[in-house]
XYZ file of C-alpha atoms in Angstrom:
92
model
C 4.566 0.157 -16.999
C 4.064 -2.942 -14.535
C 1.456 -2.713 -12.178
C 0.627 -3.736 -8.607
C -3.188 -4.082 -7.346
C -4.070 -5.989 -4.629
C -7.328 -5.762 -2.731
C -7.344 -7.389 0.988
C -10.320 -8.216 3.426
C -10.613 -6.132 6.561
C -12.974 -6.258 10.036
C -11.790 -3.105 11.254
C -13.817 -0.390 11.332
C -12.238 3.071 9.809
C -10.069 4.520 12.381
C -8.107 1.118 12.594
C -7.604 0.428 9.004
C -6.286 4.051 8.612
C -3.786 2.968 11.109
C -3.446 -0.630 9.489
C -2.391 1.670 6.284
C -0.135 4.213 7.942
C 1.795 1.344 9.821
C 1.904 -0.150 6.339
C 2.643 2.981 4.513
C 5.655 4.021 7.489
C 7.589 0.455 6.465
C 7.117 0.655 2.714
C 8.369 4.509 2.966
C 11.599 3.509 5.347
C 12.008 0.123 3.137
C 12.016 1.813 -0.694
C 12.066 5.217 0.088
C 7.997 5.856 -0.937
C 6.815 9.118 0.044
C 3.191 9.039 1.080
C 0.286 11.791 1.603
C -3.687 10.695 3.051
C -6.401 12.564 0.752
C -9.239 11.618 2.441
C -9.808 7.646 2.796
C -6.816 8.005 -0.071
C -3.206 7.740 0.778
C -1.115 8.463 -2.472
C 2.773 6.931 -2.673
C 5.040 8.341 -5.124
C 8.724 8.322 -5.012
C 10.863 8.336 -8.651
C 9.612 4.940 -10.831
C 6.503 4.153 -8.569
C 3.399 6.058 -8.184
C 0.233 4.627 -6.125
C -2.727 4.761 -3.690
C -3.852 2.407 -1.054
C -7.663 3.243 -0.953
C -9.577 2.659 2.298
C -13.261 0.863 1.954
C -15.527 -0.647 4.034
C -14.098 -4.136 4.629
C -11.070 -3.766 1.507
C -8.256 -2.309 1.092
C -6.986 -1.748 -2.118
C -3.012 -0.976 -3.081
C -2.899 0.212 -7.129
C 0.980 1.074 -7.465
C 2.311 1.927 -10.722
C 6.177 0.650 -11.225
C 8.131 2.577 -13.740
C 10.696 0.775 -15.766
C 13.649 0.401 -13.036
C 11.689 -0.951 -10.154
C 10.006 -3.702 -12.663
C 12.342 -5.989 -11.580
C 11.104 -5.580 -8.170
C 7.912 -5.942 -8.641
C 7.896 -9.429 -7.262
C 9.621 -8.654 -4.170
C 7.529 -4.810 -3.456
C 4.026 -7.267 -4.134
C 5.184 -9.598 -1.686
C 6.229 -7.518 0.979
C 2.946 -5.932 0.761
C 1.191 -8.768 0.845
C 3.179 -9.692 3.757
C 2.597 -6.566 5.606
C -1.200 -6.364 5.166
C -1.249 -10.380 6.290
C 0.303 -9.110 9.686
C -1.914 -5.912 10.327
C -5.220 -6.620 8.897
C -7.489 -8.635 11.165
C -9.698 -10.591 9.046
């Protein structure tokens, strides 16, 4: 299993990174086909060969996905447009 974990930075106060991580969570789900539920401050991906959660904190943000053997090969590019995505909605 290949993993993903990046934690970012944030300003915001709770209501706006929620909505930092559902505009996130709307482009990674249209992109790869992730489907994504909030539990709490805890939204959970899964879709076949990638389970996840992008945890909400006080000033981090944390995105732990789990890539199952087809999507390692992606990895690269799914880390990077993450990292992308959080670079243009997360206010630092």
């Amino acid at each position: 299993m290949s993993v993903i974990d990046i934690h970012r930075t944030h300003t915001m106060d709770k209501q706006h990174a929620r909505e930092a991580a559902e505009t996130l969570a709307a482009d990674l789900s249209s992109r790869f086909n992730v489907n994504y539920a909030w539990e709490g401050d805890v939204m959970k991906f899964k879709r076949s060969g990638v389970q996840g959660q992008l945890t909400i904190n006080h000033g981090d943000l944390h995105v732990y996905l789990e890539l199952g053997l087809l999507l390692r090969p992606m990895k690269g590019r799914i880390a990077q447009e993450i990292e992308s995505q959080l670079g243009q909605i997360i206010r630092v």
